[in-house]
Coordinates of C-alpha atoms in Angstrom, one line a residue:
Chain A
L1009 CA 59.1 92.1 81.1
V1010 CA 59.3 93.0 77.4
C1011 CA 56.2 94.5 76.0
H1012 CA 54.4 92.6 73.4
E1013 CA 54.7 95.6 71.1
N1014 CA 58.4 95.6 71.5
Q1015 CA 58.5 92.0 70.6
M1016 CA 56.6 92.7 67.4
R1017 CA 58.9 95.5 66.5
E1018 CA 61.9 93.5 67.3
R1019 CA 61.1 91.1 64.5
G1020 CA 62.7 93.7 62.2
T1021 CA 62.6 93.7 58.4
G1022 CA 62.1 90.3 56.8
G1023 CA 60.6 89.1 60.1
F1024 CA 63.8 87.7 61.7
N1025 CA 63.0 86.7 65.2
F1026 CA 65.6 88.1 67.5
G1027 CA 63.8 86.6 70.5
A1028 CA 64.6 83.0 69.5
Y1029 CA 67.6 80.8 69.2
H1030 CA 68.6 79.9 65.7
P1031 CA 70.8 77.2 64.1
L1032 CA 73.9 78.2 62.2
E1033 CA 72.5 78.2 58.8
T1034 CA 69.7 80.6 59.8
I1035 CA 72.2 83.0 61.4
Y1036 CA 74.5 82.8 58.3
S1037 CA 71.7 83.6 55.9
W1038 CA 70.4 86.4 58.2
M1039 CA 73.9 87.9 58.0
D1040 CA 73.7 88.1 54.3
T1041 CA 70.3 89.8 54.6
L1042 CA 71.8 92.4 57.0
V1043 CA 74.7 93.1 54.7
A1044 CA 72.4 93.5 51.7
E1045 CA 70.2 95.9 53.7
H1046 CA 73.2 98.1 54.8
P1047 CA 75.7 97.9 52.0
N1048 CA 77.4 101.2 52.9
L1049 CA 78.0 100.2 56.5
I1050 CA 78.5 96.5 56.7
T1051 CA 80.7 94.0 55.0
K1052 CA 81.0 90.3 55.7
V1053 CA 84.6 89.2 56.0
E1054 CA 85.6 85.5 56.0
I1055 CA 88.5 85.3 58.4
G1056 CA 89.2 81.6 57.9
R1057 CA 87.5 78.2 58.4
S1058 CA 86.7 76.1 61.4
Y1059 CA 88.2 72.7 62.1
E1060 CA 85.2 71.1 60.3
N1061 CA 85.7 73.6 57.5
R1062 CA 82.8 75.9 58.2
P1063 CA 83.5 79.5 57.2
M1064 CA 84.0 82.0 60.0
F1065 CA 82.4 85.3 59.2
V1066 CA 83.1 88.7 60.8
L1067 CA 80.7 91.6 60.2
K1068 CA 82.7 94.7 59.7
F1069 CA 80.9 98.0 60.5
S1070 CA 82.8 100.8 58.8
T1071 CA 82.0 104.1 57.1
G1072 CA 85.3 104.2 55.3
G1073 CA 89.0 105.0 55.9
N1074 CA 91.8 102.5 56.0
K1075 CA 92.3 100.4 59.1
R1076 CA 90.6 102.9 61.3
P1077 CA 91.0 102.3 65.1
A1078 CA 88.7 99.4 65.7
I1079 CA 86.6 97.6 68.3
W1080 CA 86.4 93.8 68.4
I1081 CA 83.4 91.9 69.8
D1082 CA 83.2 88.1 69.7
T1083 CA 80.2 86.0 70.9
G1084 CA 79.7 82.3 71.2
I1085 CA 83.3 81.1 71.6
H1086 CA 81.9 78.6 74.1
S1087 CA 79.2 77.0 72.1
R1088 CA 76.7 76.1 74.9
E1089 CA 76.4 79.7 75.9
W1090 CA 73.6 80.3 73.5
V1091 CA 72.5 83.7 74.8
S1092 CA 75.9 85.0 73.8
Q1093 CA 75.5 84.2 70.1
A1094 CA 71.9 85.4 70.2
T1095 CA 73.1 88.7 71.8
G1096 CA 75.6 89.0 69.0
V1097 CA 72.9 88.7 66.4
W1098 CA 70.7 91.3 68.1
T1099 CA 73.6 93.7 68.7
A1100 CA 74.7 93.6 65.0
N1101 CA 71.2 94.4 64.0
K1102 CA 71.0 97.2 66.7
I1103 CA 74.2 98.8 65.3
A1104 CA 72.8 98.7 61.8
A1105 CA 69.5 100.0 62.9
D1106 CA 70.8 102.9 65.1
Y1107 CA 73.5 104.1 62.7
G1108 CA 72.3 107.4 61.4
T1109 CA 69.7 107.9 64.1
D1110 CA 71.7 107.5 67.3
A1111 CA 74.1 110.5 67.5
S1112 CA 76.7 108.8 69.7
L1113 CA 76.9 105.6 67.7
T1114 CA 77.0 107.6 64.4
S1115 CA 79.8 109.7 65.7
L1116 CA 81.7 106.6 66.8
L1117 CA 81.4 105.0 63.4
K1118 CA 82.7 108.2 61.8
T1119 CA 86.1 107.5 63.2
M1120 CA 86.2 103.9 64.3
D1121 CA 85.2 100.5 62.9
I1122 CA 83.5 97.7 64.8
Y1123 CA 84.2 94.1 64.0
M1124 CA 81.8 91.4 65.2
L1125 CA 82.5 87.7 65.2
I1126 CA 79.1 86.3 66.1
L1127 CA 79.8 82.5 65.8
A1128 CA 83.4 82.3 67.2
N1129 CA 83.0 78.5 67.5
P1130 CA 80.8 77.3 64.6
D1131 CA 81.5 73.6 64.9
G1132 CA 80.7 73.6 68.6
Y1133 CA 77.5 75.6 67.9
V1134 CA 76.3 73.0 65.4
Y1135 CA 77.2 70.2 67.8
T1136 CA 75.0 71.8 70.5
H1137 CA 72.1 71.6 68.1
T1138 CA 72.7 68.1 66.8
S1139 CA 74.2 66.2 69.7
D1140 CA 75.0 67.7 73.0
R1141 CA 73.5 70.9 74.2
M1142 CA 76.2 71.2 76.8
W1143 CA 79.2 71.1 74.4
R1144 CA 81.7 73.9 75.2
K1145 CA 84.8 73.3 73.2
T1146 CA 85.9 73.1 69.6
R1147 CA 85.5 69.8 67.8
S1148 CA 89.1 69.2 66.9
R1149 CA 90.4 65.6 67.2
N1150 CA 93.0 65.0 69.9
P1151 CA 95.6 62.4 68.8
G1152 CA 95.7 59.5 71.2
S1153 CA 92.4 60.3 72.9
M1154 CA 88.8 59.5 72.2
C1155 CA 87.8 62.8 73.5
R1156 CA 87.5 65.7 71.1
G1157 CA 87.8 69.4 71.4
V1158 CA 89.9 72.1 73.0
D1159 CA 88.6 74.9 75.3
P1160 CA 89.0 77.8 72.9
N1161 CA 89.3 80.2 75.8
R1162 CA 92.3 78.4 77.3
N1163 CA 94.1 78.2 74.0
W1164 CA 95.4 81.8 73.7
D1165 CA 99.0 82.7 74.1
A1166 CA 98.7 84.3 77.6
G1167 CA 100.1 82.2 80.4
F1168 CA 99.3 79.2 78.2
S1169 CA 99.1 75.9 80.0
G1170 CA 99.4 77.5 83.4
P1171 CA 97.0 77.1 86.3
G1172 CA 93.3 77.2 85.5
A1173 CA 93.4 75.0 82.4
S1174 CA 93.6 71.3 82.0
N1175 CA 96.1 69.2 80.1
K1176 CA 93.6 66.4 79.7
P1177 CA 91.8 66.2 76.3
C1178 CA 88.6 64.9 77.9
S1179 CA 88.4 68.0 80.1
D1180 CA 86.1 70.8 79.3
S1181 CA 88.9 73.2 80.1
Y1182 CA 91.6 71.4 78.0
H1183 CA 94.1 74.0 76.8
G1184 CA 95.1 72.1 73.7
P1185 CA 98.5 70.9 72.5
S1186 CA 99.9 74.4 72.1
A1187 CA 98.9 78.0 72.1
H1188 CA 96.7 78.9 69.1
S1189 CA 96.5 75.2 68.1
E1190 CA 92.8 75.7 67.4
V1191 CA 92.2 77.2 64.0
E1192 CA 89.2 79.1 65.3
V1193 CA 91.6 80.9 67.6
K1194 CA 94.3 81.3 65.1
N1195 CA 92.0 82.9 62.6
V1196 CA 91.2 85.7 65.1
V1197 CA 94.8 86.1 66.1
N1198 CA 95.8 86.5 62.5
L1199 CA 93.1 89.1 61.9
I1200 CA 93.9 91.2 64.9
K1201 CA 97.6 91.1 64.4
S1202 CA 97.6 91.9 60.7
H1203 CA 95.1 94.7 61.2
G1204 CA 97.3 96.2 63.9
N1205 CA 94.9 98.9 65.0
F1206 CA 92.4 97.4 67.4
K1207 CA 91.8 99.6 70.5
S1208 CA 89.3 97.4 72.3
F1209 CA 88.7 93.6 72.5
I1210 CA 85.4 92.4 74.0
S1211 CA 84.5 88.8 74.4
V1212 CA 81.0 87.8 75.4
H1213 CA 80.2 84.7 77.4
A1214 CA 77.4 83.3 79.6
Y1215 CA 76.5 82.8 82.5
S1216 CA 77.1 84.6 85.8
Q1217 CA 76.4 88.2 85.2
L1218 CA 79.9 89.6 85.3
L1219 CA 81.9 92.2 83.5
M1220 CA 85.6 91.4 83.8
Y1221 CA 89.0 92.7 82.7
P1222 CA 92.4 91.0 82.7
Y1223 CA 94.1 89.1 84.1
G1224 CA 92.8 85.6 84.3
Y1225 CA 96.1 83.8 84.2
N1226 CA 97.3 85.5 87.4
C1227 CA 95.7 87.5 90.1
R1228 CA 98.0 90.6 89.9
D1229 CA 96.5 93.9 88.9
V1230 CA 97.2 95.0 85.4
S1231 CA 98.7 98.5 85.2
H1232 CA 95.4 99.9 83.9
Q1233 CA 93.3 98.2 86.6
R1234 CA 91.8 101.4 88.0
E1235 CA 90.7 102.7 84.7
L1236 CA 89.3 99.4 83.5
D1237 CA 87.5 98.9 86.8
S1238 CA 86.0 102.4 86.5
I1239 CA 84.9 101.8 83.0
G1240 CA 83.4 98.5 84.0
R1241 CA 81.5 99.9 86.9
A1242 CA 80.0 102.7 84.8
A1243 CA 79.1 100.3 82.1
V1244 CA 77.4 98.0 84.6
Q1245 CA 75.5 100.9 86.1
K1246 CA 74.0 101.6 82.6
L1247 CA 73.2 97.9 82.2
T1248 CA 71.5 97.7 85.5
S1249 CA 69.4 100.8 84.8
L1250 CA 67.3 98.9 82.2
Y1251 CA 65.8 96.0 84.2
G1252 CA 67.7 96.0 87.5
T1253 CA 69.9 93.1 86.5
R1254 CA 72.9 93.0 88.9
Y1255 CA 76.4 92.4 87.6
K1256 CA 79.8 92.2 89.4
V1257 CA 82.9 93.9 88.1
G1258 CA 86.5 92.8 88.6
S1259 CA 89.5 91.0 87.1
I1260 CA 88.8 87.4 85.9
C1261 CA 91.2 85.9 88.4
K1262 CA 89.6 87.5 91.4
I1263 CA 86.0 87.5 90.4
I1264 CA 85.6 84.0 89.0
Y1265 CA 88.7 81.9 88.9
Q1266 CA 92.3 81.8 87.8
A1267 CA 92.2 80.7 84.1
S1268 CA 95.2 80.7 81.8
G1269 CA 95.2 81.1 78.0
G1270 CA 92.3 83.4 77.9
S1271 CA 91.6 85.7 74.9
I1272 CA 91.3 89.1 76.7
D1273 CA 94.6 88.4 78.6
W1274 CA 96.2 87.9 75.2
S1275 CA 94.6 91.0 73.7
Y1276 CA 95.6 93.1 76.7
N1277 CA 99.2 91.9 76.5
L1278 CA 99.2 92.7 72.8
G1279 CA 98.6 96.3 73.8
I1280 CA 94.8 96.4 73.3
K1281 CA 94.2 98.3 76.6
Y1282 CA 90.4 98.1 76.7
S1283 CA 89.9 94.4 76.9
F1284 CA 86.8 93.1 78.6
A1285 CA 84.9 89.9 79.0
F1286 CA 81.1 89.7 79.7
E1287 CA 79.3 86.8 81.4
L1288 CA 75.7 87.4 80.6
R1289 CA 72.5 86.1 82.3
D1290 CA 71.7 84.3 84.5
T1291 CA 73.3 83.4 87.8
G1292 CA 72.5 79.7 87.7
R1293 CA 68.8 79.1 87.7
Y1294 CA 68.6 78.3 84.0
G1295 CA 72.4 78.7 83.4
F1296 CA 73.2 77.8 79.8
I1297 CA 69.6 77.1 78.8
L1298 CA 68.3 80.6 79.3
P1299 CA 64.7 80.9 78.1
A1300 CA 64.4 82.5 74.7
N1301 CA 62.2 85.2 76.1
Q1302 CA 65.2 86.6 77.9
I1303 CA 67.3 87.0 74.8
I1304 CA 66.1 90.5 73.9
P1305 CA 66.1 91.8 77.5
T1306 CA 69.6 90.4 77.9
A1307 CA 70.9 91.9 74.7
S1308 CA 69.2 95.2 75.3
E1309 CA 70.7 95.7 78.7
T1310 CA 74.1 94.5 77.5
W1311 CA 74.0 97.0 74.7
L1312 CA 73.9 99.8 77.2
A1313 CA 77.1 98.5 78.7
L1314 CA 78.8 97.8 75.4
K1315 CA 77.9 101.3 74.2
H1316 CA 79.4 102.8 77.2
I1317 CA 82.6 101.0 76.7
M1318 CA 82.7 101.8 73.0
E1319 CA 82.0 105.5 73.6
Y1320 CA 84.8 105.5 76.2
V1321 CA 87.2 104.0 73.7
R1322 CA 86.2 106.5 71.2
D1323 CA 86.8 109.4 73.6
H1324 CA 90.1 108.1 74.9
P1325 CA 92.3 107.5 71.8
Y1326 CA 95.7 106.1 72.3
Chain B
M863 CA 103.7 80.2 86.3
N864 CA 107.4 80.2 87.0
L865 CA 108.5 83.4 88.8
T866 CA 111.8 83.5 86.8
I867 CA 109.9 83.5 83.5
L868 CA 107.6 86.2 84.7
I869 CA 110.5 88.4 85.7
V870 CA 112.2 87.9 82.3
M871 CA 108.9 88.7 80.5
A872 CA 108.4 91.8 82.6
V873 CA 111.9 93.0 81.8
L874 CA 111.5 92.3 78.1
T875 CA 108.2 94.0 77.9
G876 CA 109.7 97.0 79.6
V877 CA 112.6 97.1 77.2
L878 CA 110.7 96.4 74.0
G879 CA 107.5 98.1 74.8
S880 CA 104.2 96.7 73.5
P881 CA 104.9 93.9 71.0
Y882 CA 101.8 95.1 69.1
V883 CA 102.7 96.5 65.7
T884 CA 100.7 99.6 65.1
D885 CA 100.6 102.4 62.6
T886 CA 99.9 104.9 65.4
D887 CA 102.1 105.7 68.3
V888 CA 101.3 103.4 71.2
T889 CA 102.6 104.7 74.5
P890 CA 103.2 101.7 76.8
G891 CA 102.3 102.1 80.4
S892 CA 100.5 105.4 79.7
D893 CA 98.7 106.8 82.8
S894 CA 95.1 105.9 83.2
A895 CA 93.4 108.6 81.1
G896 CA 90.5 110.3 82.7
M897 CA 91.3 109.1 86.2
S898 CA 91.5 112.2 88.4
A899 CA 91.0 110.4 91.7
H900 CA 93.9 110.3 94.1
P901 CA 95.5 106.9 93.8
N902 CA 94.8 106.1 97.4
S903 CA 91.1 107.0 97.3
V904 CA 88.6 104.2 97.6
P905 CA 86.5 104.2 94.4
E906 CA 82.8 104.0 94.7
A907 CA 80.9 101.0 93.4
A908 CA 78.2 101.5 90.8
D909 CA 75.5 101.3 93.4
G910 CA 77.1 104.0 95.5
T911 CA 78.4 101.8 98.2
E912 CA 82.0 101.9 99.1
V913 CA 84.1 99.4 97.3
F914 CA 85.6 97.0 99.7
H915 CA 89.2 97.6 100.5
E916 CA 91.0 94.3 101.2
E917 CA 92.8 94.2 104.5
G918 CA 95.0 91.2 105.4
V919 CA 94.7 89.6 102.0
V920 CA 97.7 87.4 101.2
E921 CA 99.4 89.1 98.2
E922 CA 100.0 86.9 95.2
E923 CA 103.0 87.4 93.1
G924 CA 101.8 85.7 90.0
V925 CA 102.3 82.2 91.2
E926 CA 99.7 79.5 91.4
E927 CA 96.7 80.7 93.5
D928 CA 97.0 78.0 96.1
V929 CA 97.0 80.3 99.2
M930 CA 93.5 81.3 100.1
A931 CA 92.7 84.6 101.6
T932 CA 91.8 84.9 105.3
G933 CA 90.3 87.7 107.3
E934 CA 87.7 90.0 105.8
L935 CA 86.9 89.0 102.2
N936 CA 85.6 91.0 99.3
P937 CA 82.0 89.7 98.9
S938 CA 82.2 90.0 95.1
H939 CA 85.2 87.8 94.8
Y940 CA 85.1 84.1 94.3
P941 CA 86.1 82.8 97.7
A942 CA 83.1 84.4 99.4
Q943 CA 80.8 83.5 96.4
R944 CA 81.7 79.9 96.5
A945 CA 81.1 79.6 100.2
A946 CA 77.8 81.3 99.8
N947 CA 76.8 78.9 97.1
V948 CA 77.4 76.1 99.6
V949 CA 75.0 77.8 102.0
K950 CA 72.4 77.9 99.2
H951 CA 72.7 74.1 98.7
Y952 CA 72.4 73.5 102.4
L953 CA 69.3 75.6 102.6
N954 CA 67.8 73.6 99.8
T955 CA 68.5 70.3 101.5
R956 CA 66.8 71.6 104.7
Y957 CA 63.9 73.6 103.3
G958 CA 63.5 72.8 99.6
S959 CA 60.4 71.4 98.0
P960 CA 58.8 71.4 94.6
Y961 CA 57.6 74.9 95.5
R962 CA 60.7 76.2 97.3
W963 CA 63.9 76.3 95.4
V964 CA 66.5 78.6 97.0
G965 CA 68.9 80.7 95.0
L966 CA 71.6 83.1 96.1
H967 CA 70.8 86.8 95.8
K968 CA 73.8 88.6 97.3
V969 CA 76.7 88.2 99.6
H970 CA 76.8 91.2 102.0
S971 CA 79.9 90.3 103.9
A972 CA 82.3 87.4 104.5
N973 CA 85.3 86.5 106.4
A974 CA 87.4 83.4 106.6
E975 CA 89.7 81.9 109.1
E976 CA 92.0 78.9 109.4
V977 CA 90.8 76.4 112.1
A978 CA 93.7 74.4 113.2
E979 CA 93.3 70.7 112.3
S980 CA 89.8 71.2 111.1
G981 CA 90.0 73.3 107.9
R982 CA 88.8 76.7 106.9
K983 CA 85.7 78.4 108.3
Y984 CA 83.8 81.1 106.5
H985 CA 81.3 83.4 108.2
L986 CA 78.8 84.9 105.8
E987 CA 76.0 87.4 105.7
I988 CA 74.0 86.7 102.6
S989 CA 70.6 87.2 101.1
V990 CA 68.8 84.3 99.4
Q991 CA 65.9 84.3 97.1
E992 CA 63.3 81.7 96.5
M993 CA 63.3 81.0 92.8
T994 CA 59.6 80.3 92.9
G995 CA 58.8 83.7 94.3
N996 CA 60.2 87.2 94.5
T997 CA 61.1 87.6 98.1
T998 CA 64.7 87.8 99.4
E999 CA 65.7 87.0 102.9
K1000 CA 68.8 87.6 104.9
C1001 CA 70.8 84.8 106.4
S1002 CA 73.8 84.4 108.6
A1003 CA 75.8 81.3 108.0
E1004 CA 79.0 79.5 108.7
V1005 CA 80.7 77.1 106.3
L1006 CA 83.5 74.8 107.4
F1007 CA 85.5 73.3 104.6
P1008 CA 87.3 70.4 106.1
A1009 CA 91.1 70.0 105.8
L1010 CA 92.0 67.5 103.1
E1011 CA 92.7 64.6 105.4
N1012 CA 89.3 64.8 107.0
Q1013 CA 85.9 63.9 105.5
R1014 CA 85.2 65.8 102.3
S1015 CA 81.8 67.5 102.7
P1016 CA 81.6 71.0 104.1
Q1017 CA 79.6 71.6 107.3
V1018 CA 77.1 74.4 107.3
Q1019 CA 75.1 76.2 109.9
A1020 CA 72.7 78.9 108.8
S1021 CA 69.9 80.9 110.3
C1022 CA 67.7 83.0 108.1
E1023 CA 65.5 85.8 109.5
A1024 CA 62.2 84.9 107.9
L1025 CA 63.2 81.2 107.4
L1026 CA 61.8 81.2 103.9
T1027 CA 58.3 81.4 105.1
A1028 CA 56.4 82.0 101.8
N1029 CA 53.5 79.8 102.4
T1030 CA 53.8 76.8 100.1
T1031 CA 51.8 74.3 102.2
A1032 CA 48.7 74.4 100.1
Q1033 CA 50.4 74.0 96.8
E1034 CA 52.6 71.2 98.2
E1035 CA 49.6 69.3 99.5
A1036 CA 47.8 69.7 96.3
L1037 CA 50.7 68.5 94.3
Y1038 CA 51.4 65.6 96.6
Q1039 CA 47.8 64.4 96.4
Q1040 CA 47.7 64.8 92.7
Y1041 CA 50.9 62.8 92.2
R1042 CA 49.7 60.1 94.6
R1043 CA 46.4 59.7 92.7
N1044 CA 48.1 59.4 89.3
H1045 CA 47.3 56.2 87.6
T1046 CA 50.2 56.5 85.2
L1047 CA 53.5 57.4 86.8
L1048 CA 55.0 60.7 85.7
S1049 CA 58.1 61.1 83.6
G1050 CA 59.9 63.9 81.9
H1051 CA 63.1 64.6 80.2
N1052 CA 65.2 67.7 79.3
L1053 CA 63.8 70.0 81.9
P1054 CA 64.2 72.7 80.8
D1055 CA 64.8 71.9 77.1
S1056 CA 67.6 73.3 74.9
Y1057 CA 65.7 76.5 74.4
G1058 CA 65.1 77.1 78.2
H1059 CA 61.4 76.1 77.8
I1060 CA 59.6 74.0 80.4
D1061 CA 56.0 73.0 80.5
P1062 CA 54.3 74.7 83.5
D1063 CA 53.1 71.3 84.7
M1064 CA 56.7 70.1 84.8
K1065 CA 58.1 73.0 86.8
P1066 CA 57.6 71.4 90.2
L1067 CA 59.6 68.4 89.1
W1068 CA 62.3 70.7 87.8
H1069 CA 62.4 72.4 91.1
L1070 CA 62.4 69.1 93.0
G1071 CA 65.3 68.0 90.8
G1072 CA 67.2 71.2 91.7
V1073 CA 66.6 70.6 95.4
A1074 CA 67.6 67.0 95.2
S1075 CA 70.7 68.0 93.3
S1076 CA 71.7 70.3 96.1
F1077 CA 72.2 67.2 98.3
V1078 CA 74.9 66.1 95.9
M1079 CA 76.3 69.5 95.3
L1080 CA 76.5 70.2 99.0
K1081 CA 78.3 66.9 99.6
E1082 CA 80.7 67.5 96.7
S1083 CA 81.5 71.2 97.3
T1084 CA 85.0 72.4 98.2
E1085 CA 86.6 75.8 98.0
N1086 CA 87.5 74.9 94.4
T1087 CA 84.1 74.3 93.1
L1088 CA 80.9 76.2 92.3
Y1089 CA 78.0 74.0 91.4
N1090 CA 74.6 74.7 89.8
M1091 CA 72.2 72.2 88.3
A1092 CA 72.4 72.6 84.6
Q1093 CA 69.4 70.5 83.6
V1094 CA 67.2 67.6 84.6
A1095 CA 68.0 65.0 81.9
N1096 CA 65.4 62.6 83.0
V1097 CA 62.9 62.1 85.8
T1098 CA 60.7 59.0 86.3
Q1099 CA 58.2 58.6 89.0
L1100 CA 58.3 55.3 90.9
E1101 CA 55.6 53.6 93.1
T1102 CA 54.9 55.5 96.2
E1103 CA 56.3 53.9 99.3
N1104 CA 55.6 54.7 103.0
D1105 CA 53.6 57.7 101.8
Q1106 CA 56.6 59.1 100.1
L1107 CA 56.5 60.0 96.5
R1108 CA 59.6 58.5 94.8
F1109 CA 61.5 59.5 91.7
N1110 CA 64.5 58.5 89.8
Y1111 CA 66.4 61.5 88.6
H1112 CA 69.2 61.8 86.1
V1113 CA 70.6 65.4 86.5
L1114 CA 73.4 67.4 84.9
L1115 CA 75.4 69.5 87.3
H1116 CA 77.7 72.3 86.2
D1117 CA 80.9 73.1 88.1
M1118 CA 81.8 76.7 87.1
V1119 CA 85.4 76.3 88.2
S1120 CA 86.3 73.2 86.1
Q1121 CA 83.5 73.9 83.6
E1122 CA 82.6 70.3 83.7
I1123 CA 79.2 68.9 83.3
I1124 CA 78.8 66.0 85.7
H1125 CA 76.0 63.4 85.5
W1126 CA 74.4 62.0 88.6
K1127 CA 71.6 59.6 89.2
L1128 CA 69.5 60.2 92.2
L1129 CA 66.8 58.2 94.0
V1130 CA 64.6 60.9 95.6
T1131 CA 61.6 60.9 97.9
W1132 CA 59.3 63.7 98.9
S1133 CA 56.3 64.4 100.9
P1134 CA 55.1 67.6 102.5
A1135 CA 55.6 66.1 105.9
E1136 CA 59.0 64.6 105.4
G1137 CA 60.5 67.0 102.9
V1138 CA 63.0 66.0 100.2
K1139 CA 65.4 63.2 100.8
V1140 CA 67.9 61.6 98.5
L1141 CA 68.2 57.8 99.3
Q1142 CA 70.8 57.0 96.7
M1143 CA 73.2 59.0 94.6
E1144 CA 75.6 57.8 91.9
E1145 CA 77.9 59.7 89.7
L1146 CA 78.0 58.6 86.1
P1147 CA 81.0 58.8 83.8
K1148 CA 80.9 61.6 81.3
C1149 CA 81.2 59.4 78.3
E1150 CA 81.4 55.7 77.5
H1151 CA 85.1 55.5 77.4
C1152 CA 85.6 58.0 80.3
E1153 CA 86.2 57.1 83.9
V1154 CA 84.6 58.9 86.7
P1155 CA 87.2 61.6 87.3
P1156 CA 89.2 61.6 90.6
K1157 CA 87.9 63.9 93.2
P1158 CA 89.5 67.4 92.9
N1159 CA 91.4 68.8 95.9

């Protein structure tokens, strides 16, 4: 249970309510407020536009340098997983708030940058507010079909169109006509590749309470399996310490299902060793419609795991 | 994925190194930094218990995962989890009520075996949790997933140590009497709503929808599905008949494996004496121009 006092404090400057789900416009204007409040730490980078021409903004946390080794975090690639986007918002605020006061985070940001894409699927997110709370995919039109959208986490160039994705446009796991066909995916691919110095790639989803590493597109162990598993278990131990929330750790393929065209498989194959995917609360009681009073507890416990991973990345340069 | 392509890719990766263009020197295949444990040691799980070491698991070589593991299963991995989820649905059909909605807490152990001409049978030790309370209870269960040619629904046997005995009788009686006395028939929609909010007065109808949905989810489950109820889209109370409260439900089910949201209409009856029954169930197409999808394998 979150203390009432904590909830009051969590409202932050300007009174933004981190314990509520907000529409896109509210999140975008909050981003501008955050950047304005931390001009020496955060910049807002437009990495491209969505299918329906909405800007996609990444918050870049950096204390300087030129293309420092960087950590990537995306939330909300599947639009119905609302606690993911909400966790992204809280986490961005947390990084801004703790920079300068938390020794570990401050040291991390001395040598590394953090990039956060909070609304990785803006069109889908809007659609979940206006039309269908259970919408998962992008909103692109599929020629020859009345069904719209591609599953953006089956659209990456990693085992693309293999088992664990559908070739049917009406399916919620439709992989799309080709790898990176979705502009939302392509924008991220372009950023990561042109930057060239990402050391960690973390994608945040919901629900199931899992922390996973590659592969999804096949069930073979990646060469860094032991290390990734060890990091994952330590991160989950930290997460659990806050409220007792239990997570499982393992490769995507073994823990949840074989799924091709996933983002962290792509990032791992690109050489970004510390690639992880979270599935946040819960385990099915509320599922995608997690009550808003669980946002801050979820984000808070997840932060402990994220921090562990980031500290590990900082301490193990490659 | 084609094995030949995999081999070619593996060779190319070995020859070219990481395709990632970096300013700093990337060492492909560098040894796991910080891992001082002997490669054969069994790592400890976060909670201090020994991580399960799989024996007798069929090794996959990167081809489609169509061979299911037999023997002792890793309780964290999906085959055991999916089977346990089926047990959860079974328990709901047997014991569920507006005040007893069963959830899965943990899988302790699991094994699977091929049963000639019948299918695959799982034996499970699990803990379940009543969503309406805080207690967990241990259960032993067997799940038989029939071979394709047979009937589709899994068969479940389960015995739970405390048999979900949190005393709900008083609450159930009170609710039953209250609903019977209603002059206007109850209805509700979007339980919970988009924000996860649900009126406390509507919670029993949400739970009842969850229990009723378990009848469908039990029937529809295979080794390739993992169902939860995503939301009650609509519930309408009908006239009481034969002392049974009656409801029309429109529920949204979520299959984790396909990620589909599936719509079902249910005709549900309930009384404390008779428990929950589903008299009719009908799957609805996902959209106007869609067809009801063919049953997965």
